[in-house]
Amino acid sequence: MADQKLIDEVGKYIDKYYEPAKDDIKIDKEMLSIFDRITRFRKKRAEEKALQEEIQEESSKAEEFDVSTMQKTKIQKGMSSTMSVNRNIDHLMDQLEETFSQRLLRMIDERGMTDSEAYTKAYVDRRHFSKIRKDVNYVPNKKTVLAFTIALELSLDEAKDLLGSAGFALSRSSKTDIIVAYFLQNKIYDMFEINDVLDAYGQPIFG
């Protein structure tokens, strides 16, 4: 039989290094430092863009153009913070039984959104959404679920619930998951900006 001291040492080693494949992203010290790096990157990106726009403005003062075509639509923030979600025991038990399709449709209704508003913001096409709506047991890919967490302006906990209903979790081993978690945690739901950061980190974009 192995020495107890050795067992304890191995136990400590496992605790220190083991990361399950579907490790739940918790906002601990390590995640905060990763989020800080993304914040610095976004700030630098914004400064670069401002400088680029300044140069562009100077060089095209003589030309006339429609500024409105250059403006990106910002998705309104804070929707989920005004949502009061009833989390009593019965309600939670009902939610545990929900499939991804049922949970998604309920969340769309709770937010007073139309189906087309939700799937357009998620960059999901109408035919794909129609399959989700018609098949109560529809199994989406993870990217689709992540897109809806942004479109519905979910909190990080709500996003984990929606992902869980489809059999997924936010993983530290995925840069995409970490970047999406950052934006959800900071209640930033601008798909243009999220795609910009994903692209800069070499990750596939939404849409």
Short mmCIF file of N, CA, C and O in Angstrom, two decimals, residues 32-148:
data_model
loop_
_atom_site.label_atom_id
_atom_site.label_comp_id
_atom_site.label_asym_id
_atom_site.label_seq_id
_atom_site.Cartn_x
_atom_site.Cartn_y
_atom_site.Cartn_z
N LEU A 32 -9.25 37.24 -13.29
CA LEU A 32 -9.21 38.72 -13.28
C LEU A 32 -7.98 39.24 -14.00
O LEU A 32 -8.03 40.24 -14.72
N SER A 33 -6.84 38.53 -13.84
CA SER A 33 -5.62 38.99 -14.52
C SER A 33 -5.74 38.79 -16.03
O SER A 33 -5.28 39.60 -16.82
N ILE A 34 -6.43 37.69 -16.45
CA ILE A 34 -6.67 37.47 -17.88
C ILE A 34 -7.60 38.57 -18.41
O ILE A 34 -7.38 39.15 -19.46
N PHE A 35 -8.67 38.87 -17.64
CA PHE A 35 -9.61 39.91 -18.04
C PHE A 35 -8.93 41.28 -18.13
O PHE A 35 -9.24 42.08 -19.01
N ASP A 36 -7.98 41.53 -17.21
CA ASP A 36 -7.23 42.79 -17.25
C ASP A 36 -6.46 42.93 -18.55
O ASP A 36 -6.38 44.02 -19.13
N ARG A 37 -5.88 41.82 -19.01
CA ARG A 37 -5.13 41.85 -20.28
C ARG A 37 -6.06 42.20 -21.45
O ARG A 37 -5.70 42.97 -22.34
N ILE A 38 -7.26 41.61 -21.43
CA ILE A 38 -8.23 41.91 -22.50
C ILE A 38 -8.66 43.38 -22.43
O ILE A 38 -8.79 44.05 -23.45
N THR A 39 -8.84 43.90 -21.21
CA THR A 39 -9.20 45.31 -21.04
C THR A 39 -8.12 46.22 -21.62
O THR A 39 -8.42 47.18 -22.35
N ARG A 40 -6.86 45.90 -21.32
CA ARG A 40 -5.75 46.71 -21.85
C ARG A 40 -5.71 46.63 -23.37
O ARG A 40 -5.49 47.63 -24.05
N PHE A 41 -5.96 45.43 -23.89
CA PHE A 41 -5.97 45.25 -25.35
C PHE A 41 -7.07 46.10 -25.98
O PHE A 41 -6.86 46.77 -26.98
N ARG A 42 -8.29 46.07 -25.37
CA ARG A 42 -9.41 46.84 -25.92
C ARG A 42 -9.12 48.34 -25.88
O ARG A 42 -9.47 49.07 -26.81
N LYS A 43 -8.48 48.79 -24.81
CA LYS A 43 -8.14 50.21 -24.68
C LYS A 43 -7.16 50.63 -25.78
O LYS A 43 -7.33 51.66 -26.43
N LYS A 44 -6.15 49.77 -25.98
CA LYS A 44 -5.16 50.05 -27.02
C LYS A 44 -5.82 50.07 -28.39
O LYS A 44 -5.55 50.92 -29.23
N ARG A 45 -6.73 49.09 -28.60
CA ARG A 45 -7.46 48.99 -29.87
C ARG A 45 -8.28 50.26 -30.12
O ARG A 45 -8.31 50.78 -31.23
N ALA A 46 -8.95 50.73 -29.06
CA ALA A 46 -9.78 51.93 -29.18
C ALA A 46 -8.92 53.16 -29.51
O ALA A 46 -9.32 54.01 -30.31
N GLU A 47 -7.73 53.24 -28.88
CA GLU A 47 -6.82 54.37 -29.15
C GLU A 47 -6.33 54.33 -30.60
O GLU A 47 -6.26 55.36 -31.27
N GLU A 48 -6.00 53.12 -31.07
CA GLU A 48 -5.55 52.97 -32.46
C GLU A 48 -6.64 53.40 -33.43
O GLU A 48 -6.39 54.08 -34.42
N LYS A 49 -7.88 52.99 -33.13
CA LYS A 49 -9.01 53.33 -33.99
C LYS A 49 -9.24 54.84 -34.02
O LYS A 49 -9.50 55.42 -35.07
N ALA A 50 -9.15 55.47 -32.83
CA ALA A 50 -9.36 56.91 -32.73
C ALA A 50 -8.32 57.65 -33.57
O ALA A 50 -8.64 58.61 -34.29
N LEU A 51 -7.08 57.20 -33.48
CA LEU A 51 -5.99 57.82 -34.24
C LEU A 51 -6.22 57.62 -35.74
O LEU A 51 -6.05 58.56 -36.53
N GLN A 52 -6.63 56.42 -36.11
CA GLN A 52 -6.90 56.11 -37.51
C GLN A 52 -8.02 57.00 -38.06
O GLN A 52 -7.94 57.54 -39.17
N GLU A 53 -9.08 57.16 -37.25
CA GLU A 53 -10.21 57.99 -37.66
C GLU A 53 -9.81 59.45 -37.80
O GLU A 53 -10.27 60.16 -38.68
N GLU A 54 -8.91 59.89 -36.89
CA GLU A 54 -8.41 61.28 -36.94
C GLU A 54 -7.66 61.51 -38.26
O GLU A 54 -7.87 62.52 -38.94
N ILE A 55 -6.79 60.56 -38.60
CA ILE A 55 -6.01 60.67 -39.84
C ILE A 55 -6.95 60.66 -41.05
O ILE A 55 -6.81 61.46 -41.97
N GLN A 56 -7.93 59.77 -40.99
CA GLN A 56 -8.91 59.65 -42.08
C GLN A 56 -9.69 60.95 -42.25
O GLN A 56 -9.93 61.41 -43.36
N GLU A 57 -10.07 61.52 -41.11
CA GLU A 57 -10.85 62.78 -41.11
C GLU A 57 -10.05 63.90 -41.77
O GLU A 57 -10.57 64.66 -42.58
N GLU A 58 -8.78 63.98 -41.37
CA GLU A 58 -7.91 65.02 -41.93
C GLU A 58 -7.77 64.87 -43.45
O GLU A 58 -7.83 65.84 -44.19
N SER A 59 -7.58 63.62 -43.90
CA SER A 59 -7.34 63.39 -45.32
C SER A 59 -8.61 63.49 -46.17
O SER A 59 -8.54 63.65 -47.37
N SER A 60 -9.76 63.41 -45.54
CA SER A 60 -10.99 63.46 -46.35
C SER A 60 -11.88 64.65 -46.04
O SER A 60 -13.07 64.62 -46.26
N LYS A 61 -11.28 65.73 -45.51
CA LYS A 61 -12.06 66.92 -45.19
C LYS A 61 -12.70 67.52 -46.43
O LYS A 61 -13.79 68.08 -46.38
N ALA A 62 -11.99 67.40 -47.55
CA ALA A 62 -12.48 67.99 -48.79
C ALA A 62 -13.63 67.16 -49.38
O ALA A 62 -14.42 67.67 -50.17
N GLU A 63 -13.68 65.88 -49.00
CA GLU A 63 -14.72 65.01 -49.56
C GLU A 63 -15.97 65.04 -48.71
O GLU A 63 -15.94 65.32 -47.53
N GLU A 64 -17.09 64.73 -49.35
CA GLU A 64 -18.34 64.64 -48.62
C GLU A 64 -18.71 63.17 -48.50
O GLU A 64 -18.59 62.41 -49.46
N PHE A 65 -19.11 62.75 -47.31
CA PHE A 65 -19.57 61.37 -47.16
C PHE A 65 -20.62 61.29 -46.07
O PHE A 65 -20.71 62.19 -45.22
N ASP A 66 -21.40 60.24 -46.10
CA ASP A 66 -22.48 60.06 -45.13
C ASP A 66 -21.93 59.34 -43.90
O ASP A 66 -21.64 58.15 -43.95
N VAL A 67 -21.80 60.08 -42.81
CA VAL A 67 -21.22 59.52 -41.58
C VAL A 67 -22.08 58.39 -41.04
O VAL A 67 -21.58 57.41 -40.48
N SER A 68 -23.40 58.49 -41.22
CA SER A 68 -24.30 57.48 -40.65
C SER A 68 -24.00 56.08 -41.15
O SER A 68 -24.21 55.10 -40.45
N THR A 69 -23.48 55.96 -42.37
CA THR A 69 -23.17 54.62 -42.90
C THR A 69 -21.95 54.02 -42.23
O THR A 69 -21.71 52.83 -42.32
N MET A 70 -21.15 54.85 -41.58
CA MET A 70 -19.94 54.35 -40.93
C MET A 70 -20.17 53.97 -39.48
O MET A 70 -19.30 53.42 -38.83
N GLN A 71 -21.34 54.31 -38.96
CA GLN A 71 -21.58 54.05 -37.55
C GLN A 71 -22.09 52.64 -37.34
O GLN A 71 -22.96 52.16 -38.05
N LYS A 72 -21.54 52.00 -36.36
CA LYS A 72 -21.97 50.64 -36.05
C LYS A 72 -23.11 50.69 -35.04
O LYS A 72 -23.09 51.52 -34.15
N THR A 73 -24.04 49.80 -35.21
CA THR A 73 -25.17 49.76 -34.29
C THR A 73 -24.70 49.16 -32.97
O THR A 73 -24.19 48.06 -32.92
N LYS A 74 -24.88 49.92 -31.93
CA LYS A 74 -24.51 49.43 -30.60
C LYS A 74 -25.73 48.75 -29.97
O LYS A 74 -26.82 49.30 -29.98
N ILE A 75 -25.53 47.58 -29.46
CA ILE A 75 -26.63 46.90 -28.79
C ILE A 75 -26.76 47.50 -27.39
O ILE A 75 -25.78 47.66 -26.68
N GLN A 76 -28.00 47.84 -27.01
CA GLN A 76 -28.21 48.47 -25.72
C GLN A 76 -27.72 47.59 -24.58
O GLN A 76 -27.90 46.38 -24.60
N LYS A 77 -27.10 48.24 -23.62
CA LYS A 77 -26.55 47.49 -22.49
C LYS A 77 -27.54 47.46 -21.33
O LYS A 77 -28.46 48.25 -21.27
N GLY A 78 -27.24 46.56 -20.40
CA GLY A 78 -27.97 46.59 -19.13
C GLY A 78 -29.32 45.91 -19.12
O GLY A 78 -30.03 45.98 -18.14
N MET A 79 -29.70 45.26 -20.23
CA MET A 79 -31.02 44.65 -20.26
C MET A 79 -31.16 43.61 -19.16
O MET A 79 -32.14 43.57 -18.44
N SER A 80 -30.13 42.76 -19.02
CA SER A 80 -30.24 41.67 -18.05
C SER A 80 -30.22 42.18 -16.61
O SER A 80 -30.77 41.56 -15.73
N SER A 81 -29.60 43.36 -16.40
CA SER A 81 -29.52 43.87 -15.02
C SER A 81 -30.89 44.35 -14.55
O SER A 81 -31.17 44.40 -13.36
N THR A 82 -31.80 44.70 -15.50
CA THR A 82 -33.13 45.15 -15.09
C THR A 82 -34.12 43.99 -15.02
O THR A 82 -35.24 44.15 -14.58
N MET A 83 -33.66 42.82 -15.47
CA MET A 83 -34.54 41.65 -15.43
C MET A 83 -34.59 41.11 -14.00
O MET A 83 -33.58 40.86 -13.39
N SER A 84 -35.83 40.97 -13.48
CA SER A 84 -35.90 40.34 -12.16
C SER A 84 -36.31 38.89 -12.40
O SER A 84 -37.41 38.61 -12.85
N VAL A 85 -35.38 37.98 -12.15
CA VAL A 85 -35.64 36.56 -12.41
C VAL A 85 -36.08 35.88 -11.12
O VAL A 85 -35.40 35.95 -10.10
N ASN A 86 -37.23 35.25 -11.20
CA ASN A 86 -37.76 34.55 -10.04
C ASN A 86 -36.99 33.25 -9.86
O ASN A 86 -37.09 32.35 -10.66
N ARG A 87 -36.20 33.19 -8.80
CA ARG A 87 -35.37 31.99 -8.62
C ARG A 87 -35.79 31.18 -7.39
O ARG A 87 -34.97 30.76 -6.60
N ASN A 88 -37.12 31.00 -7.21
CA ASN A 88 -37.52 30.14 -6.09
C ASN A 88 -37.29 28.67 -6.46
O ASN A 88 -37.00 28.35 -7.61
N ILE A 89 -37.43 27.79 -5.50
CA ILE A 89 -37.09 26.37 -5.69
C ILE A 89 -37.90 25.74 -6.83
O ILE A 89 -37.34 25.07 -7.69
N ASP A 90 -39.22 25.96 -6.84
CA ASP A 90 -40.06 25.36 -7.88
C ASP A 90 -39.62 25.80 -9.27
O ASP A 90 -39.54 25.01 -10.20
N HIS A 91 -39.33 27.10 -9.36
CA HIS A 91 -38.91 27.67 -10.65
C HIS A 91 -37.59 27.05 -11.10
O HIS A 91 -37.42 26.71 -12.27
N LEU A 92 -36.67 26.90 -10.15
CA LEU A 92 -35.38 26.31 -10.48
C LEU A 92 -35.53 24.84 -10.90
O LEU A 92 -34.87 24.39 -11.83
N MET A 93 -36.44 24.13 -10.23
CA MET A 93 -36.66 22.72 -10.58
C MET A 93 -37.22 22.61 -12.00
O MET A 93 -36.82 21.75 -12.78
N ASP A 94 -38.14 23.52 -12.33
CA ASP A 94 -38.71 23.53 -13.69
C ASP A 94 -37.60 23.78 -14.72
O ASP A 94 -37.56 23.16 -15.77
N GLN A 95 -36.70 24.71 -14.37
CA GLN A 95 -35.63 25.07 -15.30
C GLN A 95 -34.66 23.91 -15.53
O GLN A 95 -34.10 23.77 -16.60
N LEU A 96 -34.46 23.07 -14.49
CA LEU A 96 -33.55 21.93 -14.62
C LEU A 96 -34.05 20.95 -15.69
O LEU A 96 -33.27 20.27 -16.32
N GLU A 97 -35.38 20.91 -15.86
CA GLU A 97 -35.97 19.98 -16.82
C GLU A 97 -35.96 20.55 -18.24
O GLU A 97 -36.26 19.84 -19.19
N GLU A 98 -35.68 21.84 -18.40
CA GLU A 98 -35.76 22.48 -19.71
C GLU A 98 -34.68 22.00 -20.68
O GLU A 98 -33.53 21.81 -20.28
N THR A 99 -35.08 21.85 -21.93
CA THR A 99 -34.09 21.59 -22.98
C THR A 99 -33.53 22.94 -23.43
O THR A 99 -34.06 24.00 -23.04
N PHE A 100 -32.50 22.92 -24.26
CA PHE A 100 -31.93 24.16 -24.77
C PHE A 100 -32.99 24.99 -25.50
O PHE A 100 -33.13 26.19 -25.27
N SER A 101 -33.76 24.35 -26.36
CA SER A 101 -34.78 25.05 -27.14
C SER A 101 -35.80 25.73 -26.22
O SER A 101 -36.12 26.91 -26.39
N GLN A 102 -36.28 25.01 -25.22
CA GLN A 102 -37.27 25.57 -24.29
C GLN A 102 -36.69 26.75 -23.51
O GLN A 102 -37.34 27.79 -23.34
N ARG A 103 -35.45 26.59 -23.04
CA ARG A 103 -34.83 27.64 -22.24
C ARG A 103 -34.58 28.90 -23.08
O ARG A 103 -34.84 30.01 -22.63
N LEU A 104 -34.08 28.69 -24.29
CA LEU A 104 -33.80 29.82 -25.17
C LEU A 104 -35.08 30.60 -25.47
O LEU A 104 -35.11 31.84 -25.34
N LEU A 105 -36.14 29.89 -25.84
CA LEU A 105 -37.41 30.56 -26.18
C LEU A 105 -37.99 31.29 -24.96
O LEU A 105 -38.54 32.38 -25.09
N ARG A 106 -37.85 30.67 -23.78
CA ARG A 106 -38.33 31.34 -22.56
C ARG A 106 -37.56 32.62 -22.30
O ARG A 106 -38.13 33.66 -21.97
N MET A 107 -36.22 32.56 -22.46
CA MET A 107 -35.39 33.74 -22.21
C MET A 107 -35.70 34.87 -23.21
O MET A 107 -35.69 36.04 -22.85
N ILE A 108 -36.00 34.50 -24.45
CA ILE A 108 -36.37 35.51 -25.46
C ILE A 108 -37.66 36.20 -25.02
O ILE A 108 -37.76 37.43 -25.04
N ASP A 109 -38.65 35.40 -24.59
CA ASP A 109 -39.93 35.95 -24.14
C ASP A 109 -39.76 36.84 -22.91
O ASP A 109 -40.35 37.92 -22.82
N GLU A 110 -38.95 36.37 -21.95
CA GLU A 110 -38.74 37.14 -20.71
C GLU A 110 -38.16 38.52 -20.99
O GLU A 110 -38.39 39.47 -20.25
N ARG A 111 -37.38 38.61 -22.07
CA ARG A 111 -36.75 39.89 -22.40
C ARG A 111 -37.61 40.76 -23.33
O ARG A 111 -37.20 41.82 -23.75
N GLY A 112 -38.79 40.26 -23.64
CA GLY A 112 -39.69 41.02 -24.49
C GLY A 112 -39.16 41.20 -25.91
O GLY A 112 -39.49 42.17 -26.59
N MET A 113 -38.35 40.25 -26.34
CA MET A 113 -37.78 40.32 -27.70
C MET A 113 -38.61 39.48 -28.65
O MET A 113 -39.26 38.53 -28.24
N THR A 114 -38.57 39.83 -29.94
CA THR A 114 -39.18 38.96 -30.94
C THR A 114 -38.12 37.93 -31.34
O THR A 114 -36.93 38.15 -31.13
N ASP A 115 -38.58 36.83 -31.95
CA ASP A 115 -37.63 35.81 -32.42
C ASP A 115 -36.63 36.42 -33.39
O ASP A 115 -35.42 36.17 -33.30
N SER A 116 -37.12 37.25 -34.32
CA SER A 116 -36.23 37.81 -35.34
C SER A 116 -35.19 38.75 -34.74
O SER A 116 -34.04 38.78 -35.19
N GLU A 117 -35.57 39.50 -33.69
CA GLU A 117 -34.59 40.36 -33.00
C GLU A 117 -33.48 39.50 -32.40
O GLU A 117 -32.30 39.83 -32.52
N ALA A 118 -33.87 38.39 -31.77
CA ALA A 118 -32.90 37.53 -31.09
C ALA A 118 -31.95 36.87 -32.08
O ALA A 118 -30.73 36.94 -31.93
N TYR A 119 -32.49 36.25 -33.15
CA TYR A 119 -31.58 35.53 -34.05
C TYR A 119 -30.78 36.47 -34.94
O TYR A 119 -29.66 36.15 -35.32
N THR A 120 -31.31 37.67 -35.21
CA THR A 120 -30.53 38.65 -35.99
C THR A 120 -29.34 39.14 -35.18
O THR A 120 -28.22 39.22 -35.69
N LYS A 121 -29.57 39.44 -33.89
CA LYS A 121 -28.48 39.90 -33.02
C LYS A 121 -27.44 38.81 -32.81
O LYS A 121 -26.26 39.09 -32.57
N ALA A 122 -27.88 37.55 -32.88
CA ALA A 122 -26.96 36.41 -32.67
C ALA A 122 -26.25 36.00 -33.97
O ALA A 122 -25.44 35.07 -33.95
N TYR A 123 -26.58 36.68 -35.07
CA TYR A 123 -26.02 36.32 -36.38
C TYR A 123 -26.37 34.88 -36.76
O TYR A 123 -25.56 34.17 -37.34
N VAL A 124 -27.57 34.46 -36.38
CA VAL A 124 -28.07 33.12 -36.73
C VAL A 124 -29.14 33.31 -37.79
O VAL A 124 -29.99 34.19 -37.66
N ASP A 125 -29.11 32.51 -38.86
CA ASP A 125 -30.11 32.75 -39.91
C ASP A 125 -31.48 32.17 -39.54
O ASP A 125 -31.61 31.33 -38.65
N ARG A 126 -32.50 32.64 -40.26
CA ARG A 126 -33.90 32.32 -39.93
C ARG A 126 -34.17 30.81 -40.00
O ARG A 126 -34.86 30.26 -39.14
N ARG A 127 -33.61 30.14 -41.01
CA ARG A 127 -33.85 28.70 -41.16
C ARG A 127 -33.25 27.90 -39.99
O ARG A 127 -33.86 26.95 -39.51
N HIS A 128 -32.05 28.32 -39.57
CA HIS A 128 -31.40 27.66 -38.43
C HIS A 128 -32.27 27.85 -37.18
O HIS A 128 -32.53 26.90 -36.42
N PHE A 129 -32.76 29.08 -36.97
CA PHE A 129 -33.58 29.36 -35.78
C PHE A 129 -34.88 28.57 -35.83
O PHE A 129 -35.37 28.08 -34.80
N SER A 130 -35.43 28.43 -37.03
CA SER A 130 -36.68 27.69 -37.21
C SER A 130 -36.52 26.23 -36.75
O SER A 130 -37.42 25.66 -36.13
N LYS A 131 -35.35 25.65 -37.02
CA LYS A 131 -35.07 24.27 -36.57
C LYS A 131 -35.06 24.21 -35.04
O LYS A 131 -35.57 23.27 -34.43
N ILE A 132 -34.42 25.22 -34.42
CA ILE A 132 -34.35 25.28 -32.95
C ILE A 132 -35.76 25.37 -32.37
O ILE A 132 -36.11 24.68 -31.41
N ARG A 133 -36.60 26.22 -32.96
CA ARG A 133 -37.96 26.45 -32.45
C ARG A 133 -38.84 25.20 -32.61
O ARG A 133 -39.61 24.85 -31.71
N LYS A 134 -38.70 24.52 -33.75
CA LYS A 134 -39.57 23.37 -34.05
C LYS A 134 -39.19 22.11 -33.29
O LYS A 134 -40.04 21.29 -32.98
N ASP A 135 -37.90 21.93 -33.01
CA ASP A 135 -37.44 20.69 -32.37
C ASP A 135 -37.08 20.95 -30.91
O ASP A 135 -36.05 21.55 -30.61
N VAL A 136 -37.94 20.51 -30.01
CA VAL A 136 -37.74 20.75 -28.58
C VAL A 136 -36.42 20.14 -28.09
O VAL A 136 -35.82 20.63 -27.13
N ASN A 137 -35.96 19.07 -28.75
CA ASN A 137 -34.71 18.42 -28.34
C ASN A 137 -33.53 18.78 -29.25
O ASN A 137 -32.54 18.05 -29.30
N TYR A 138 -33.65 19.92 -29.93
CA TYR A 138 -32.58 20.34 -30.85
C TYR A 138 -31.26 20.48 -30.09
O TYR A 138 -31.21 21.07 -29.00
N VAL A 139 -30.18 19.94 -30.69
CA VAL A 139 -28.85 20.04 -30.06
C VAL A 139 -28.01 21.03 -30.88
O VAL A 139 -27.60 20.71 -32.00
N PRO A 140 -27.75 22.22 -30.34
CA PRO A 140 -26.99 23.23 -31.08
C PRO A 140 -25.49 22.98 -30.95
O PRO A 140 -25.06 22.19 -30.11
N ASN A 141 -24.68 23.69 -31.77
CA ASN A 141 -23.24 23.66 -31.49
C ASN A 141 -22.95 24.77 -30.47
O ASN A 141 -23.78 25.65 -30.23
N LYS A 142 -21.79 24.70 -29.89
CA LYS A 142 -21.46 25.62 -28.79
C LYS A 142 -21.43 27.08 -29.25
O LYS A 142 -21.87 27.98 -28.54
N LYS A 143 -20.94 27.31 -30.49
CA LYS A 143 -20.84 28.67 -31.00
C LYS A 143 -22.22 29.34 -31.07
O LYS A 143 -22.38 30.52 -30.76
N THR A 144 -23.23 28.56 -31.47
CA THR A 144 -24.60 29.08 -31.55
C THR A 144 -25.09 29.51 -30.17
O THR A 144 -25.67 30.58 -30.01
N VAL A 145 -24.83 28.67 -29.16
CA VAL A 145 -25.27 29.00 -27.80
C VAL A 145 -24.56 30.27 -27.32
O VAL A 145 -25.18 31.18 -26.76
N LEU A 146 -23.24 30.36 -27.55
CA LEU A 146 -22.49 31.55 -27.14
C LEU A 146 -23.04 32.81 -27.81
O LEU A 146 -23.14 33.87 -27.19
N ALA A 147 -23.41 32.68 -29.10
CA ALA A 147 -23.95 33.83 -29.83
C ALA A 147 -25.25 34.32 -29.18
O ALA A 147 -25.47 35.53 -29.05
N PHE A 148 -26.08 33.38 -28.73
CA PHE A 148 -27.33 33.78 -28.07
C PHE A 148 -27.10 34.37 -26.68
O PHE A 148 -27.87 35.22 -26.23
#
